[in-house]
mmCIF file of N, CA and C in Angstrom:
data_model
loop_
_atom_site.group_PDB
_atom_site.id
_atom_site.type_symbol
_atom_site.label_atom_id
_atom_site.label_comp_id
_atom_site.label_asym_id
_atom_site.label_seq_id
_atom_site.Cartn_x
_atom_site.Cartn_y
_atom_site.Cartn_z
ATOM 1 N N MET A 1 -5.089 38.719 64.526
ATOM 2 C CA MET A 1 -4.914 37.285 64.475
ATOM 3 C C MET A 1 -3.818 36.938 63.467
ATOM 4 N N LYS A 2 -2.920 36.120 63.920
ATOM 5 C CA LYS A 2 -1.755 35.769 63.104
ATOM 6 C C LYS A 2 -2.145 35.054 61.808
ATOM 7 N N PHE A 3 -3.126 34.157 61.908
ATOM 8 C CA PHE A 3 -3.486 33.381 60.725
ATOM 9 C C PHE A 3 -4.099 34.283 59.644
ATOM 10 N N LYS A 4 -4.822 35.348 60.050
ATOM 11 C CA LYS A 4 -5.415 36.247 59.057
ATOM 12 C C LYS A 4 -4.333 36.989 58.286
ATOM 13 N N LYS A 5 -3.280 37.399 58.972
ATOM 14 C CA LYS A 5 -2.175 38.062 58.283
ATOM 15 C C LYS A 5 -1.512 37.108 57.307
ATOM 16 N N ALA A 6 -1.326 35.862 57.731
ATOM 17 C CA ALA A 6 -0.719 34.867 56.842
ATOM 18 C C ALA A 6 -1.592 34.659 55.608
ATOM 19 N N LEU A 7 -2.910 34.579 55.791
ATOM 20 C CA LEU A 7 -3.826 34.421 54.656
ATOM 21 C C LEU A 7 -3.776 35.642 53.749
ATOM 22 N N PHE A 8 -3.805 36.826 54.358
ATOM 23 C CA PHE A 8 -3.766 38.059 53.574
ATOM 24 C C PHE A 8 -2.480 38.133 52.753
ATOM 25 N N ASP A 9 -1.346 37.876 53.401
ATOM 26 C CA ASP A 9 -0.065 37.917 52.687
ATOM 27 C C ASP A 9 -0.034 36.904 51.547
ATOM 28 N N ALA A 10 -0.572 35.719 51.796
ATOM 29 C CA ALA A 10 -0.624 34.688 50.754
ATOM 30 C C ALA A 10 -1.488 35.154 49.585
ATOM 31 N N CYS A 11 -2.610 35.762 49.886
ATOM 32 C CA CYS A 11 -3.497 36.264 48.821
ATOM 33 C C CYS A 11 -2.818 37.345 47.995
ATOM 34 N N VAL A 12 -2.138 38.252 48.666
ATOM 35 C CA VAL A 12 -1.435 39.329 47.953
ATOM 36 C C VAL A 12 -0.407 38.736 46.995
ATOM 37 N N GLU A 13 0.344 37.767 47.466
ATOM 38 C CA GLU A 13 1.345 37.119 46.603
ATOM 39 C C GLU A 13 0.688 36.436 45.408
ATOM 40 N N LEU A 14 -0.368 35.691 45.670
ATOM 41 C CA LEU A 14 -1.024 34.939 44.599
ATOM 42 C C LEU A 14 -1.701 35.852 43.582
ATOM 43 N N VAL A 15 -2.284 36.944 44.045
ATOM 44 C CA VAL A 15 -2.959 37.876 43.124
ATOM 45 C C VAL A 15 -1.944 38.538 42.191
ATOM 46 N N GLN A 16 -0.713 38.618 42.620
ATOM 47 C CA GLN A 16 0.327 39.164 41.748
ATOM 48 C C GLN A 16 0.696 38.175 40.641
ATOM 49 N N GLU A 17 0.359 36.902 40.866
ATOM 50 C CA GLU A 17 0.681 35.862 39.897
ATOM 51 C C GLU A 17 -0.472 35.546 38.951
ATOM 52 N N LYS A 18 -1.711 35.666 39.463
ATOM 53 C CA LYS A 18 -2.870 35.365 38.611
ATOM 54 C C LYS A 18 -4.131 36.013 39.166
ATOM 55 N N ASP A 19 -5.167 36.011 38.365
ATOM 56 C CA ASP A 19 -6.441 36.622 38.736
ATOM 57 C C ASP A 19 -7.061 35.907 39.940
ATOM 58 N N PHE A 20 -7.683 36.673 40.826
ATOM 59 C CA PHE A 20 -8.260 36.115 42.047
ATOM 60 C C PHE A 20 -9.261 35.001 41.771
ATOM 61 N N LYS A 21 -10.039 35.137 40.702
ATOM 62 C CA LYS A 21 -11.058 34.112 40.433
ATOM 63 C C LYS A 21 -10.438 32.747 40.129
ATOM 64 N N HIS A 22 -9.164 32.724 39.772
ATOM 65 C CA HIS A 22 -8.488 31.465 39.475
ATOM 66 C C HIS A 22 -7.684 30.919 40.662
ATOM 67 N N ILE A 23 -7.697 31.644 41.759
ATOM 68 C CA ILE A 23 -6.971 31.212 42.957
ATOM 69 C C ILE A 23 -7.886 30.314 43.784
ATOM 70 N N THR A 24 -7.344 29.203 44.240
ATOM 71 C CA THR A 24 -8.132 28.289 45.062
ATOM 72 C C THR A 24 -7.782 28.464 46.541
ATOM 73 N N ILE A 25 -8.684 28.028 47.378
ATOM 74 C CA ILE A 25 -8.442 28.074 48.815
ATOM 75 C C ILE A 25 -7.215 27.234 49.157
ATOM 76 N N ASN A 26 -7.078 26.089 48.505
ATOM 77 C CA ASN A 26 -5.905 25.241 48.762
ATOM 78 C C ASN A 26 -4.597 25.962 48.444
ATOM 79 N N GLU A 27 -4.583 26.755 47.386
ATOM 80 C CA GLU A 27 -3.375 27.513 47.057
ATOM 81 C C GLU A 27 -3.065 28.537 48.146
ATOM 82 N N VAL A 28 -4.095 29.228 48.595
ATOM 83 C CA VAL A 28 -3.916 30.233 49.646
ATOM 84 C C VAL A 28 -3.400 29.558 50.916
ATOM 85 N N LEU A 29 -4.049 28.449 51.284
ATOM 86 C CA LEU A 29 -3.654 27.741 52.499
ATOM 87 C C LEU A 29 -2.241 27.190 52.395
ATOM 88 N N GLY A 30 -1.886 26.661 51.234
ATOM 89 C CA GLY A 30 -0.533 26.152 51.028
ATOM 90 C C GLY A 30 0.503 27.257 51.155
ATOM 91 N N ARG A 31 0.212 28.389 50.555
ATOM 92 C CA ARG A 31 1.142 29.522 50.607
ATOM 93 C C ARG A 31 1.252 30.061 52.033
ATOM 94 N N ALA A 32 0.128 30.032 52.763
ATOM 95 C CA ALA A 32 0.114 30.541 54.144
ATOM 96 C C ALA A 32 0.570 29.492 55.155
ATOM 97 N N ASP A 33 0.736 28.266 54.694
ATOM 98 C CA ASP A 33 1.119 27.142 55.553
ATOM 99 C C ASP A 33 0.091 26.930 56.677
ATOM 100 N N LEU A 34 -1.188 26.924 56.277
ATOM 101 C CA LEU A 34 -2.293 26.718 57.210
ATOM 102 C C LEU A 34 -3.156 25.550 56.735
ATOM 103 N N ASN A 35 -3.980 25.032 57.632
ATOM 104 C CA ASN A 35 -4.861 23.923 57.237
ATOM 105 C C ASN A 35 -6.286 24.413 56.977
ATOM 106 N N ARG A 36 -7.068 23.570 56.330
ATOM 107 C CA ARG A 36 -8.431 23.921 55.947
ATOM 108 C C ARG A 36 -9.332 24.179 57.148
ATOM 109 N N GLY A 37 -9.068 23.480 58.247
ATOM 110 C CA GLY A 37 -9.917 23.619 59.431
ATOM 111 C C GLY A 37 -9.983 25.040 59.947
ATOM 112 N N ILE A 38 -8.816 25.674 60.056
ATOM 113 C CA ILE A 38 -8.805 27.046 60.566
ATOM 114 C C ILE A 38 -9.481 27.993 59.588
ATOM 115 N N PHE A 39 -9.331 27.717 58.305
ATOM 116 C CA PHE A 39 -9.966 28.569 57.300
ATOM 117 C C PHE A 39 -11.484 28.519 57.446
ATOM 118 N N TYR A 40 -12.038 27.315 57.435
ATOM 119 C CA TYR A 40 -13.492 27.174 57.465
ATOM 120 C C TYR A 40 -14.100 27.471 58.833
ATOM 121 N N LEU A 41 -13.264 27.569 59.847
ATOM 122 C CA LEU A 41 -13.733 28.002 61.155
ATOM 123 C C LEU A 41 -14.097 29.489 61.111
ATOM 124 N N HIS A 42 -13.444 30.236 60.220
ATOM 125 C CA HIS A 42 -13.622 31.686 60.159
ATOM 126 C C HIS A 42 -14.301 32.199 58.890
ATOM 127 N N PHE A 43 -14.221 31.440 57.807
ATOM 128 C CA PHE A 43 -14.753 31.911 56.519
ATOM 129 C C PHE A 43 -15.568 30.826 55.827
ATOM 130 N N ALA A 44 -16.561 31.266 55.064
ATOM 131 C CA ALA A 44 -17.376 30.330 54.295
ATOM 132 C C ALA A 44 -16.673 29.920 52.995
ATOM 133 N N ASP A 45 -15.984 30.884 52.380
ATOM 134 C CA ASP A 45 -15.290 30.639 51.112
ATOM 135 C C ASP A 45 -14.278 31.757 50.890
ATOM 136 N N LYS A 46 -13.617 31.749 49.736
ATOM 137 C CA LYS A 46 -12.581 32.745 49.494
ATOM 138 C C LYS A 46 -13.160 34.157 49.355
ATOM 139 N N TYR A 47 -14.400 34.254 48.921
ATOM 140 C CA TYR A 47 -15.027 35.570 48.797
ATOM 141 C C TYR A 47 -15.364 36.140 50.173
ATOM 142 N N ASP A 48 -15.770 35.290 51.078
ATOM 143 C CA ASP A 48 -16.013 35.698 52.457
ATOM 144 C C ASP A 48 -14.713 36.192 53.090
ATOM 145 N N MET A 49 -13.620 35.491 52.809
ATOM 146 C CA MET A 49 -12.311 35.894 53.310
ATOM 147 C C MET A 49 -11.949 37.286 52.787
ATOM 148 N N MET A 50 -12.144 37.511 51.499
ATOM 149 C CA MET A 50 -11.814 38.809 50.916
ATOM 150 C C MET A 50 -12.707 39.909 51.481
ATOM 151 N N ASP A 51 -13.986 39.612 51.695
ATOM 152 C CA ASP A 51 -14.885 40.590 52.327
ATOM 153 C C ASP A 51 -14.361 40.965 53.711
ATOM 154 N N SER A 52 -13.890 39.973 54.440
ATOM 155 C CA SER A 52 -13.338 40.216 55.767
ATOM 156 C C SER A 52 -12.119 41.138 55.689
ATOM 157 N N PHE A 53 -11.229 40.872 54.738
ATOM 158 C CA PHE A 53 -10.046 41.725 54.553
ATOM 159 C C PHE A 53 -10.458 43.152 54.194
ATOM 160 N N GLU A 54 -11.424 43.288 53.291
ATOM 161 C CA GLU A 54 -11.881 44.610 52.880
ATOM 162 C C GLU A 54 -12.490 45.362 54.056
ATOM 163 N N ASN A 55 -13.331 44.694 54.831
ATOM 164 C CA ASN A 55 -13.962 45.343 55.981
ATOM 165 C C ASN A 55 -12.921 45.783 57.008
ATOM 166 N N GLU A 56 -11.920 44.942 57.212
ATOM 167 C CA GLU A 56 -10.853 45.290 58.157
ATOM 168 C C GLU A 56 -10.086 46.518 57.684
ATOM 169 N N MET A 57 -9.812 46.593 56.397
ATOM 170 C CA MET A 57 -9.103 47.752 55.848
ATOM 171 C C MET A 57 -9.959 49.015 55.960
ATOM 172 N N ILE A 58 -11.244 48.889 55.671
ATOM 173 C CA ILE A 58 -12.144 50.034 55.788
ATOM 174 C C ILE A 58 -12.177 50.539 57.225
ATOM 175 N N GLU A 59 -12.247 49.615 58.189
ATOM 176 C CA GLU A 59 -12.240 50.003 59.605
ATOM 177 C C GLU A 59 -10.951 50.743 59.959
ATOM 178 N N LYS A 60 -9.819 50.268 59.450
ATOM 179 C CA LYS A 60 -8.537 50.925 59.734
ATOM 180 C C LYS A 60 -8.484 52.317 59.115
ATOM 181 N N ILE A 61 -8.984 52.449 57.906
ATOM 182 C CA ILE A 61 -9.004 53.754 57.235
ATOM 183 C C ILE A 61 -9.918 54.715 57.979
ATOM 184 N N GLU A 62 -11.094 54.231 58.394
ATOM 185 C CA GLU A 62 -12.021 55.081 59.142
ATOM 186 C C GLU A 62 -11.409 55.517 60.474
ATOM 187 N N ALA A 63 -10.723 54.615 61.168
ATOM 188 C CA ALA A 63 -10.076 54.960 62.440
ATOM 189 C C ALA A 63 -8.991 56.002 62.208
ATOM 190 N N TRP A 64 -8.206 55.816 61.149
ATOM 191 C CA TRP A 64 -7.171 56.784 60.819
ATOM 192 C C TRP A 64 -7.794 58.144 60.506
ATOM 193 N N ALA A 65 -8.882 58.139 59.749
ATOM 194 C CA ALA A 65 -9.541 59.400 59.383
ATOM 195 C C ALA A 65 -10.073 60.113 60.626
ATOM 196 N N ARG A 66 -10.665 59.353 61.556
ATOM 197 C CA ARG A 66 -11.156 59.960 62.798
ATOM 198 C C ARG A 66 -9.998 60.563 63.592
ATOM 199 N N GLU A 67 -8.906 59.824 63.694
ATOM 200 C CA GLU A 67 -7.743 60.304 64.436
ATOM 201 C C GLU A 67 -7.154 61.545 63.771
ATOM 202 N N TYR A 68 -7.065 61.509 62.452
ATOM 203 C CA TYR A 68 -6.515 62.639 61.702
ATOM 204 C C TYR A 68 -7.406 63.859 61.873
ATOM 205 N N THR A 69 -8.713 63.664 61.795
ATOM 206 C CA THR A 69 -9.664 64.761 61.949
ATOM 207 C C THR A 69 -9.571 65.350 63.349
ATOM 208 N N LEU A 70 -9.477 64.501 64.368
ATOM 209 C CA LEU A 70 -9.341 64.992 65.741
ATOM 210 C C LEU A 70 -8.042 65.757 65.921
ATOM 211 N N ALA A 71 -6.975 65.266 65.348
ATOM 212 C CA ALA A 71 -5.687 65.944 65.450
ATOM 213 C C ALA A 71 -5.745 67.303 64.768
ATOM 214 N N ASP A 72 -6.373 67.362 63.588
ATOM 215 C CA ASP A 72 -6.524 68.639 62.880
ATOM 216 C C ASP A 72 -7.378 69.604 63.681
ATOM 217 N N SER A 73 -8.468 69.115 64.265
ATOM 218 C CA SER A 73 -9.352 69.964 65.058
ATOM 219 C C SER A 73 -8.602 70.534 66.249
ATOM 220 N N ALA A 74 -7.813 69.711 66.909
ATOM 221 C CA ALA A 74 -7.044 70.169 68.069
ATOM 222 C C ALA A 74 -6.017 71.211 67.641
ATOM 223 N N LYS A 75 -5.356 70.958 66.522
ATOM 224 C CA LYS A 75 -4.352 71.896 66.027
ATOM 225 C C LYS A 75 -5.012 73.224 65.646
ATOM 226 N N GLU A 76 -6.143 73.172 64.955
ATOM 227 C CA GLU A 76 -6.853 74.391 64.567
ATOM 228 C C GLU A 76 -7.319 75.159 65.798
ATOM 229 N N HIS A 77 -7.808 74.436 66.802
ATOM 230 C CA HIS A 77 -8.252 75.077 68.034
ATOM 231 C C HIS A 77 -7.073 75.774 68.719
ATOM 232 N N PHE A 78 -5.922 75.113 68.770
ATOM 233 C CA PHE A 78 -4.738 75.689 69.383
ATOM 234 C C PHE A 78 -4.325 76.960 68.636
ATOM 235 N N ILE A 79 -4.291 76.901 67.313
ATOM 236 C CA ILE A 79 -3.911 78.068 66.504
ATOM 237 C C ILE A 79 -4.914 79.201 66.723
ATOM 238 N N PHE A 80 -6.203 78.876 66.718
ATOM 239 C CA PHE A 80 -7.249 79.894 66.916
ATOM 240 C C PHE A 80 -7.089 80.555 68.277
ATOM 241 N N MET A 81 -6.871 79.742 69.336
ATOM 242 C CA MET A 81 -6.760 80.285 70.692
ATOM 243 C C MET A 81 -5.521 81.156 70.827
ATOM 244 N N ASN A 82 -4.423 80.778 70.213
ATOM 245 C CA ASN A 82 -3.203 81.581 70.286
ATOM 246 C C ASN A 82 -3.327 82.864 69.482
ATOM 247 N N PHE A 83 -4.055 82.819 68.394
ATOM 248 C CA PHE A 83 -4.218 83.989 67.537
ATOM 249 C C PHE A 83 -5.159 85.007 68.183
ATOM 250 N N HIS A 84 -6.128 84.529 68.955
ATOM 251 C CA HIS A 84 -7.146 85.422 69.532
ATOM 252 C C HIS A 84 -6.914 85.685 71.021
ATOM 253 N N LYS A 85 -5.663 85.750 71.436
ATOM 254 C CA LYS A 85 -5.350 86.065 72.852
ATOM 255 C C LYS A 85 -5.639 87.494 73.144
#
């Protein structure tokens, strides 16, 4: 979703300027050029938004790990089969 990337990018920029606990939803929305309606349609508050970002990152890392593990398993199987001809 495009708006989530805009929110995430805005948060990253703002966190570089000040502590997250001092960042307001209005600041995030202003930086992302989004309105409050879309925010509250998807999130309860800024902590809910951050939980969503964290969960999304964890899912991406887990998917990458599964793919990497499968690729390694396939490579090891190929090496084993070629070695034991």
